[in-house]
Coordinates of C-alpha atoms and ligand atoms in Angstrom, one line a residue:
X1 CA 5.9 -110.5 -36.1
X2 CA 7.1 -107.0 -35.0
X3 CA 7.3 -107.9 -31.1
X4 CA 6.8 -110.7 -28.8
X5 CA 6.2 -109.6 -24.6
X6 CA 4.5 -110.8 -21.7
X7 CA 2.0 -108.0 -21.8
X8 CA 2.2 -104.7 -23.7
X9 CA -0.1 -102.6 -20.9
X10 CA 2.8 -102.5 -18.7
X11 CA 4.5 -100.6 -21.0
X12 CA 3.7 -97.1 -19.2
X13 CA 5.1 -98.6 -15.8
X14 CA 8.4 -99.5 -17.7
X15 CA 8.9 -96.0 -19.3
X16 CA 8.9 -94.7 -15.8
X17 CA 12.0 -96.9 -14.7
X18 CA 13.6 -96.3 -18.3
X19 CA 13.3 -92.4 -16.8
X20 CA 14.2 -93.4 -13.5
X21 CA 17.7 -95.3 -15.5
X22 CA 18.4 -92.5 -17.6
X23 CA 18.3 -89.9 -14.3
X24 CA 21.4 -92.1 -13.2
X25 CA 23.6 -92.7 -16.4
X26 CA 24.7 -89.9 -16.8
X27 CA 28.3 -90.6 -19.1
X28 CA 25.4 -92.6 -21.4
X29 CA 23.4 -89.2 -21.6
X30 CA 26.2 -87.3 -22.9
X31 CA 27.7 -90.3 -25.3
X32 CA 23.9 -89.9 -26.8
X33 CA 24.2 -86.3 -26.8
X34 CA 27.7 -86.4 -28.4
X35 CA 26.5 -88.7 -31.2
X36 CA 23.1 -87.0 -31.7
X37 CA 24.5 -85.2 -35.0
X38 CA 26.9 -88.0 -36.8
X39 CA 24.7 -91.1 -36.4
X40 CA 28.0 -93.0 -36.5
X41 CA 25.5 -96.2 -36.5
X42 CA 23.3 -95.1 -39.5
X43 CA 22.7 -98.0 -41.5
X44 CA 24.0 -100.5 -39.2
X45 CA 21.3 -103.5 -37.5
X46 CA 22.3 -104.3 -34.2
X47 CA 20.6 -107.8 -32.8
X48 CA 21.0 -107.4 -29.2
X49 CA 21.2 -110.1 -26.8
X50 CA 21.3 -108.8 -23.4
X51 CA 19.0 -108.8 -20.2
X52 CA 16.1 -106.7 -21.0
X53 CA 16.4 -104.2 -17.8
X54 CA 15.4 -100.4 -17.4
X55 CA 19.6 -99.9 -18.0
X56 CA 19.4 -102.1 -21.3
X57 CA 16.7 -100.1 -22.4
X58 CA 18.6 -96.5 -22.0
X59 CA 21.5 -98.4 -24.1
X60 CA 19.0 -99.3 -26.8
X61 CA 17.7 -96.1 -27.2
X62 CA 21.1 -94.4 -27.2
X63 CA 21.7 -96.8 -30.1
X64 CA 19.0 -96.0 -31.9
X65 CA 19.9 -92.5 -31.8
X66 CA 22.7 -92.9 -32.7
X67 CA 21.2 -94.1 -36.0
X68 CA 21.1 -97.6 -35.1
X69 CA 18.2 -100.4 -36.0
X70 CA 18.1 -102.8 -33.4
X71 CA 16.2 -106.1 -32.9
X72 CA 16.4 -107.6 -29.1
X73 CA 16.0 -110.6 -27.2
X74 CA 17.2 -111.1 -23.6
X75 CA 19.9 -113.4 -22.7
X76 CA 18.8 -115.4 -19.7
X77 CA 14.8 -116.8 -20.1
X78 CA 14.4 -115.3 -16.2
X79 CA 16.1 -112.2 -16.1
X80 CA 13.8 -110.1 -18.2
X81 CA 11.7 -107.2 -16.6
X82 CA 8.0 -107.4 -18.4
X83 CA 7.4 -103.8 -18.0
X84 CA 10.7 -102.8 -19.6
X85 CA 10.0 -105.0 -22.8
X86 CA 6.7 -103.3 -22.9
X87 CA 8.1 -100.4 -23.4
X88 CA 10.4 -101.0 -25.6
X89 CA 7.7 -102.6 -27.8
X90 CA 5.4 -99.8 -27.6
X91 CA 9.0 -97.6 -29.5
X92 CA 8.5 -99.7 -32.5
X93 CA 11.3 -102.1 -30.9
X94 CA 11.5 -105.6 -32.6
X95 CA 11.9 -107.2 -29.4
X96 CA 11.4 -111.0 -28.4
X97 CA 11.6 -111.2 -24.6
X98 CA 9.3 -111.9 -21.5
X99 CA 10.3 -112.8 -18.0
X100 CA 10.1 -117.1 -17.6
X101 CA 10.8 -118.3 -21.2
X102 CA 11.2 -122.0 -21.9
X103 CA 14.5 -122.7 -23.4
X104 CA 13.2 -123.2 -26.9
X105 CA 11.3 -119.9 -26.4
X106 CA 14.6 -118.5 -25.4
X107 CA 16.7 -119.6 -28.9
X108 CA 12.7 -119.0 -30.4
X109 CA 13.6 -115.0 -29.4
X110 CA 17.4 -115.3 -30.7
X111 CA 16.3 -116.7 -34.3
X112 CA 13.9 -114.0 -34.3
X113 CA 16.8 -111.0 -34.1
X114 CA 18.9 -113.3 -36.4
X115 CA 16.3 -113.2 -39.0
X116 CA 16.5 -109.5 -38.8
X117 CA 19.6 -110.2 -40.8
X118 CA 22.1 -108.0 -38.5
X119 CA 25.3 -106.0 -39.3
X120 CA 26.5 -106.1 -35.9
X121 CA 26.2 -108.1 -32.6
X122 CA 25.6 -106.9 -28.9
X123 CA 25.7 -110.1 -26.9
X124 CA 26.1 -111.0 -22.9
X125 CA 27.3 -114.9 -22.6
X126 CA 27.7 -115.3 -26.1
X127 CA 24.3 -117.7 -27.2
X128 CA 23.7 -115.1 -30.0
X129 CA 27.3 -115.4 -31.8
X130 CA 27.3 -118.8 -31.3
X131 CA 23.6 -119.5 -32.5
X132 CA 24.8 -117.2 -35.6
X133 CA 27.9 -119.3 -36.0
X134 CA 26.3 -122.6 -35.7
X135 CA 23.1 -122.4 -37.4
X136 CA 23.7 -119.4 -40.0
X137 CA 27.0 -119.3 -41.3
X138 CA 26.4 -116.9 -44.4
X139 CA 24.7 -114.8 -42.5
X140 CA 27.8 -114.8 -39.6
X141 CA 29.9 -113.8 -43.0
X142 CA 28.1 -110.7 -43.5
X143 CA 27.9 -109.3 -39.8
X144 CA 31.0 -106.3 -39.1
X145 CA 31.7 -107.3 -35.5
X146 CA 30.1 -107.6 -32.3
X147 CA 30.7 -107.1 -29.0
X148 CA 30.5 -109.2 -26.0
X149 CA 29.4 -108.1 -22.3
X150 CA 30.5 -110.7 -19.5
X151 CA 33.0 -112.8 -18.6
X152 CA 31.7 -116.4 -19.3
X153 CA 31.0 -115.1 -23.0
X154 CA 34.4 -114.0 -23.5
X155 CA 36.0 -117.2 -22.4
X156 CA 33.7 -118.8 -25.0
X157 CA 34.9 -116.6 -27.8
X158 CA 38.7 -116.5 -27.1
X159 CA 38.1 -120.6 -27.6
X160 CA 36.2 -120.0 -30.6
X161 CA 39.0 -118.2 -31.7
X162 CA 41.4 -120.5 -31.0
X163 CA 40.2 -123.0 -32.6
X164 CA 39.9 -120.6 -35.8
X165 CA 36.1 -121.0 -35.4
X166 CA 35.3 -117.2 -35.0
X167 CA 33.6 -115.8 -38.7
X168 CA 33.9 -112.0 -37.2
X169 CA 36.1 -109.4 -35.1
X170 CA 34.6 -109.1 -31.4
X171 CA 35.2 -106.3 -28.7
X172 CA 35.8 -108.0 -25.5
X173 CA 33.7 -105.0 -23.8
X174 CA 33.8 -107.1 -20.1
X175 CA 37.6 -106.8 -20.1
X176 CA 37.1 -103.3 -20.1
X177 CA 38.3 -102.2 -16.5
X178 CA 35.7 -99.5 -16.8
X179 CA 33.0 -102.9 -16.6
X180 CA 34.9 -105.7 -14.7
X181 CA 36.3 -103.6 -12.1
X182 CA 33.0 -102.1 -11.4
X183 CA 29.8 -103.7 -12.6
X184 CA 31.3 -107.1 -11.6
X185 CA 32.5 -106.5 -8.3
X186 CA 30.2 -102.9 -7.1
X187 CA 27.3 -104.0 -9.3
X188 CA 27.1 -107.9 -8.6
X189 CA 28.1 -107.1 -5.2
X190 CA 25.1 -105.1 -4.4
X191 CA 22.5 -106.9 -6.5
X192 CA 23.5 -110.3 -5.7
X193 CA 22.3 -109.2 -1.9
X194 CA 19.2 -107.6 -3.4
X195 CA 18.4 -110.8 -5.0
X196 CA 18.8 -112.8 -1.8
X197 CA 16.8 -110.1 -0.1
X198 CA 14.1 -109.8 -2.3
X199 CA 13.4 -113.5 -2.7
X200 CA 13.8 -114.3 1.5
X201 CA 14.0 -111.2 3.6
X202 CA 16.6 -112.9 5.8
X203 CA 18.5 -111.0 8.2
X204 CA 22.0 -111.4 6.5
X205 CA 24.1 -110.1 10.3
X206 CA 24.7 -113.3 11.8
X207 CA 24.8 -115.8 9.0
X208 CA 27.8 -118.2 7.5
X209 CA 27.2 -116.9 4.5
X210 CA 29.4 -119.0 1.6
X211 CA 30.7 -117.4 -1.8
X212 CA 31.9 -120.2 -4.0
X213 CA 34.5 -118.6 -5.9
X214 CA 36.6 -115.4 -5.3
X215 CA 36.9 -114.1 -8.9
X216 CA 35.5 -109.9 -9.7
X217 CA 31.9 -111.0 -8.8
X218 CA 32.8 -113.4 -6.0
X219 CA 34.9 -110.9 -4.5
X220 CA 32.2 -107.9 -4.7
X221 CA 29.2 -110.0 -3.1
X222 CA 31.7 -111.3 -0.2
X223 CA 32.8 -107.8 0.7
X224 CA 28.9 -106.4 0.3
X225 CA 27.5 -109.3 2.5
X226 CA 30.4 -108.7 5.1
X227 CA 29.0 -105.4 4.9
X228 CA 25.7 -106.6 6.2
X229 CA 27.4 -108.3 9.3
X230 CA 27.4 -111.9 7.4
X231 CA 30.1 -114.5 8.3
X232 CA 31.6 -114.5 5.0
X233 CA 33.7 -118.2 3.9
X234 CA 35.1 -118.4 0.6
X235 CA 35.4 -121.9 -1.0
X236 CA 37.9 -121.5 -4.3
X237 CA 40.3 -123.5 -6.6
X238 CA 42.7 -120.9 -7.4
X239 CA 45.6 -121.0 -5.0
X240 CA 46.0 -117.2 -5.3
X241 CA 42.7 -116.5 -5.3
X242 CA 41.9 -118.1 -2.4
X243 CA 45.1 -116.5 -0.9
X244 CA 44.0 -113.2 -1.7
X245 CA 40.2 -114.1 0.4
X246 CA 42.5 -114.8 3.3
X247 CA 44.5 -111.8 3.3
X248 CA 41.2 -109.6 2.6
X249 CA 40.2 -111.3 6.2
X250 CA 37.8 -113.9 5.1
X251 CA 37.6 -117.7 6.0
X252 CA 38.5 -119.9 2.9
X253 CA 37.6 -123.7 2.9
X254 CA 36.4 -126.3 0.7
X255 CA 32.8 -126.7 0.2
X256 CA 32.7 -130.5 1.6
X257 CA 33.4 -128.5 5.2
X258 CA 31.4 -125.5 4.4
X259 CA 28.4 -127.1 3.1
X260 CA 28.0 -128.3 7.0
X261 CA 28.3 -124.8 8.5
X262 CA 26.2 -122.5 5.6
X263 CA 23.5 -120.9 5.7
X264 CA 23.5 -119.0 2.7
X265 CA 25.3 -119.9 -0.4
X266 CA 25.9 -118.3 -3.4
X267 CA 28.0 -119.3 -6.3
X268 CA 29.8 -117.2 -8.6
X269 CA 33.0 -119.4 -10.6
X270 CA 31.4 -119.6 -14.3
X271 CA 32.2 -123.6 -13.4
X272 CA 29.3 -126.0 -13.4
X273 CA 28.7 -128.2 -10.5
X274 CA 29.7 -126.4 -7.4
X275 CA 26.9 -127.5 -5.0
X276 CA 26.3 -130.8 -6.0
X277 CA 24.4 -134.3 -4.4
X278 CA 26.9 -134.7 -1.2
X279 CA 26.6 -131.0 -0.2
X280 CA 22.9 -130.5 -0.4
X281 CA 23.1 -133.8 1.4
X282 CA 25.2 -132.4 4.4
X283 CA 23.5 -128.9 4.6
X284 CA 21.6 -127.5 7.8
X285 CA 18.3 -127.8 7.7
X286 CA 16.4 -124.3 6.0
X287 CA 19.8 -123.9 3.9
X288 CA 19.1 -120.7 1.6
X289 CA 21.4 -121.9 -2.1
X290 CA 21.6 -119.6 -5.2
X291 CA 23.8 -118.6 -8.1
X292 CA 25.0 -115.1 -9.5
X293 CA 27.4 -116.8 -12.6
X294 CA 26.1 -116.5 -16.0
X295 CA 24.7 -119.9 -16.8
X296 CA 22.5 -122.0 -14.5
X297 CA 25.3 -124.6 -14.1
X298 CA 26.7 -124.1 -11.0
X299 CA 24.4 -125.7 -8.5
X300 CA 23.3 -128.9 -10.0
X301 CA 19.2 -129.0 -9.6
X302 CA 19.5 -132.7 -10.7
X303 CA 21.2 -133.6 -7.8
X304 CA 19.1 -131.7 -5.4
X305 CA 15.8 -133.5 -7.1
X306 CA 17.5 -136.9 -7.2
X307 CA 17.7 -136.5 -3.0
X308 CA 14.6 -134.8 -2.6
X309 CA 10.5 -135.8 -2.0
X310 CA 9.1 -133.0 -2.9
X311 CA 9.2 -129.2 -4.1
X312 CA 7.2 -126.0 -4.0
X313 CA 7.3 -122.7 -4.9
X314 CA 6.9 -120.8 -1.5
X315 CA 7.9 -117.5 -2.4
X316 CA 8.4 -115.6 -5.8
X317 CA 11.8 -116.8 -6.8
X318 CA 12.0 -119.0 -4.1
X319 CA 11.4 -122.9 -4.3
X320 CA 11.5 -125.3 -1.1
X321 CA 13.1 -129.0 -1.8
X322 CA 12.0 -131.2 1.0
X323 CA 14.9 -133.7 1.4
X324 CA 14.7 -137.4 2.1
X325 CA 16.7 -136.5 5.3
X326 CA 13.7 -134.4 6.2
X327 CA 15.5 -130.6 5.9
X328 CA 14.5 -128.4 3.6
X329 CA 16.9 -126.3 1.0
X330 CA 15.7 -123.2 -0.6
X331 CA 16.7 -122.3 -4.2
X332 CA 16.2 -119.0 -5.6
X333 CA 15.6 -118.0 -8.8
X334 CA 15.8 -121.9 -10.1
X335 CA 19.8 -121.7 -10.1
X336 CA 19.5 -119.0 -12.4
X337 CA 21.7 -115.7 -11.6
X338 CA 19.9 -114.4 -8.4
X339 CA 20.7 -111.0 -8.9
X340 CA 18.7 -110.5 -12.3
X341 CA 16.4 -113.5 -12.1
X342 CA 15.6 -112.3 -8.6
X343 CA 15.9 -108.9 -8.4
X344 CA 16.4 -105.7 -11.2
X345 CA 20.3 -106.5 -12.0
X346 CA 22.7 -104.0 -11.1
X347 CA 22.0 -100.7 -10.4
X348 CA 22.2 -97.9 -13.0
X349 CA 24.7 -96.0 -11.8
X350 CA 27.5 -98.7 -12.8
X351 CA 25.6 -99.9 -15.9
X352 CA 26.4 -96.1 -17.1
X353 CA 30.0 -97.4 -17.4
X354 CA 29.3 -100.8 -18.9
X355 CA 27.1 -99.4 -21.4
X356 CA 29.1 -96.6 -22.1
X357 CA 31.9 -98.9 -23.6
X358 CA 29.0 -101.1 -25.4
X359 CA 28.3 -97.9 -27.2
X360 CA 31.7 -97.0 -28.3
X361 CA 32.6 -100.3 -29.3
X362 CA 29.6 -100.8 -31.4
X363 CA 30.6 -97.4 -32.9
X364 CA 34.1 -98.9 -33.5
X365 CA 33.2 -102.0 -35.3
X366 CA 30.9 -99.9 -37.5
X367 CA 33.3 -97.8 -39.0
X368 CA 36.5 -100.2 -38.3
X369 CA 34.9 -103.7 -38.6
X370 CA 35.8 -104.2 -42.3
X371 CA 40.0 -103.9 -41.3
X372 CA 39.7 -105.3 -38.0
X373 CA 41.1 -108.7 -37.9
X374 CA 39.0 -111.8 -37.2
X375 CA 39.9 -112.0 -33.3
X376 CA 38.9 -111.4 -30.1
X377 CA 39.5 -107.6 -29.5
X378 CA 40.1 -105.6 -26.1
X379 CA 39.0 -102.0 -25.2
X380 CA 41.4 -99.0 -26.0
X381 CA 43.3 -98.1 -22.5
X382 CA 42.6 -94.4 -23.5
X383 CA 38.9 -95.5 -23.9
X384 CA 38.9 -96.7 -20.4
X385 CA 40.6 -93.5 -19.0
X386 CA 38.5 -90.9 -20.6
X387 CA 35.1 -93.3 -19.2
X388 CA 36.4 -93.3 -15.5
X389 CA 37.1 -89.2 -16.1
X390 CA 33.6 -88.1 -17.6
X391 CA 32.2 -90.5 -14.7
X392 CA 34.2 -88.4 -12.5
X393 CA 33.0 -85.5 -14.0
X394 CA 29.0 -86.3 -13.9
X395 CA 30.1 -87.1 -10.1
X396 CA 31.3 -83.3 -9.7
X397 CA 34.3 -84.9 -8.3
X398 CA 38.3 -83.4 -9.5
X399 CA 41.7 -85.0 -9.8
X400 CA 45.2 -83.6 -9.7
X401 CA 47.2 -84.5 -13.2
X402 CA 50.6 -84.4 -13.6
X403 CA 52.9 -81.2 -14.5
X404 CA 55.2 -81.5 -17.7
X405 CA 58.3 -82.1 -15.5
X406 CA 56.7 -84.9 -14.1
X407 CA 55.6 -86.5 -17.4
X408 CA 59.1 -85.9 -18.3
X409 CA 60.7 -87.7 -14.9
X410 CA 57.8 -90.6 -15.8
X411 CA 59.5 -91.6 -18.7
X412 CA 63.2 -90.9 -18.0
X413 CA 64.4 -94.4 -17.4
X414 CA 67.9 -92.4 -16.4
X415 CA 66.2 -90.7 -13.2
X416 CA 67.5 -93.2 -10.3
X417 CA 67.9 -92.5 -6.3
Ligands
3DD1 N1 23.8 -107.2 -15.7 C1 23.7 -107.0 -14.4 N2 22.8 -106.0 -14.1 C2 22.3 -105.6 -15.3 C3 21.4 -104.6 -15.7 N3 20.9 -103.8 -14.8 N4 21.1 -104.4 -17.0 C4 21.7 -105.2 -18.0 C5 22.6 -106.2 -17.7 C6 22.9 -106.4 -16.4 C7 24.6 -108.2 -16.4 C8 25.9 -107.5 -16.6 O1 26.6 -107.5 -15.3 C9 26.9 -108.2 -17.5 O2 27.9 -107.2 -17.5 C10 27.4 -109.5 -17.0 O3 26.6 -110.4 -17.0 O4 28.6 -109.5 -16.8

């Protein structure tokens, strides 16, 4: 089986928002321009696991032409945009994705790329590597390297490493500042709102609006929803963390006090159970409760069913729990990060960068994989600065740079008062 989507006549729709993407990545245009001639990836099989998005889509086809064959499957079963895998099906794509997958259809879609027998590994929360690792060992032996997209992932393959588990180098592309310092706190800022938006229409000015956590992505949605005249509180468990919320001017407190006072809440630690039985317990009545971390651990569904009589879906991406206390709590996008499960992810413009570095790290372990050592790798610093310059660039906008006698009084340790 070549493909597996929801429904390959949507595929014209999709190729409009791939256009639409490529109109705003600009720094990914001219990477695929810049590679057009090499091919640095001929020969190589990338198996992708990353949200299948109009973005995701411009990064696949600036792998390809870079020589590239890929075989995709998204990497949460919500977050994929039917129209988008449509398209990429209909360009002779192997790809195994559709928006609401179970989770066996989910690992159904991995196995899939994995049978594809792959040379090298794109992944976003690491299910791919570890499926390869877990279930297909001499296959793990023959991949080059891989690269790995968010945060949660990397934690799990610095352990892996650790514990001397890893069977591959892997290019930590979310440490990239280029990605965290961007896509994690402008992107997840913005389309963690445009999740909550899409899936309620609530007037955000006004409301106690809760971020649990005050990490990159924590810190991007609080600043974006104070933006929309939102009461902002922080609940954290990092002392300076929690520290910096209160000096960037927002309330910080635990969630047994801010459950009371919420109206909207949004986690965003990468920790499972946040929002658990006592909370939803305590909550105002027409509480709005989602997630923007990577897994669907965070607020525990288990505990909101165990105090609740009854459910229903009342809105796309938008479920209604009836409590036994008679209030109601509204989930979006079952738990599942709001912002792609409920919404289009983040917008292209900061996917450029994240992408950008996917690329060039893919094109790294292809012709360096072989000598790299078995280990969780970081991005280049000069990779990081030439990104943030072409982006610049694309932007129109200039920067000063220092003269030669400045370089020099840089790195003259004599220079003093
Ligand atoms: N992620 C957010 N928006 C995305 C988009 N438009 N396309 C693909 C993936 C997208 C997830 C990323 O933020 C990833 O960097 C992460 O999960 O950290």
């Amino acid at each position: 089986m070549e493909f597996k989507v929801k429904d390959p006549g949507l595929a014209e729709e999709g190729k409009l928002k791939i256009e639409w993407a490529e109109s705003r990545m600009p720094v990914l245009m001219l990477l695929q321009e810049r590679y057009l001639k090499d091919k640095p990836l001929k020969g190589q099989r990338i198996a992708g696991c990353l949200h299948v998005t109009k973005e995701t889509a411009v990064l696949v086809k600036t792998l390809v032409t870079a020589g590239a064959e890929v075989s995709w499957s998204g990497c949460n079963p919500l977050s994929t945009q039917d129209d988008i895998a449509a398209a990429l099906a209909e360009d002779n794509i192997p790809i195994f994705a559709w928006h609401g997958m179970s989770v066996d259809e989910f690992y159904w879609a991995i196995d899939r790329t994995i049978d594809f027998t792959p040379t090298l590994t794109l992944d976003d929360g690491a299910d791919l590597i570890n499926t390869l690792h877990q279930k297909h060992k001499d296959l793990a032996k023959k991949v080059l390297g891989g690269t790995e997209e968010t945060t949660t992932g990397v934690h799990r393959l610095r352990a892996m490493a650790k514990a001397g588990a890893l069977l591959y180098p892997v290019i930590a592309v979310n440490d990239a500042e280029t990605k965290w310092d961007f896509d994690n706190v402008y992107g997840t800022g913005q389309s963690s709102i445009d999740g909550i938006i899409r899936s309620t229409n609530v007037l955000l000015a006004g409301k106690s609006f809760v971020v649990a956590g005050y990490g990159h992505c924590g810190k991007g949605t609080a600043l974006r929803a104070r933006g929309m005249g939102a009461h902002v509180i922080i609940t954290e468990v990092g002392p300076t963390q929690a520290l910096k919320a209160v000096l960037d001017g927002f309330r910080v407190m635990p969630m047994d006090e801010a459950c009371k006072v919420g109206d909207i809440f949004i986690t965003a630690t990468g920790m499972k159970d946040i929002i658990v039985k006592r909370h939803f317990e305590r909550m105002k009545d027409g509480a709005i409760v989602c997630n923007t971390g990577h897994y669907d651990c965070e607020v525990n569904l288990q505990d909101l069913s165990a105090v609740s009589t009854k459910v229903r879906e009342v809105r796309m991406s938008n479920e209604e729990y009836t409590l036994k206390n008679g209030n109601r709590i509204y989930v979006l996008a079952k738990g599942r990060l709001v912002n792609l499960a409920g919404a289009e992810g983040h917008p292209s413009e900061v996917m450029d960068m994240s992408f950008a570095n996917q690329f060039l790290s893919l094109i790294r372990c292809a012709k360096d994989g072989s000598k790299l050592e078995v280990k969780v790798h970081d991005i280049p610093e000069e990779q990081d600065q030439e990104l943030a310059l072409l982006k610049l660039n694309t932007m129109g906008i200039k920067i000063d740079s220092l003269t030669k006698d400045q370089l020099q009084y840089r790195d003259d340790y004599q220079a003093g008062t």
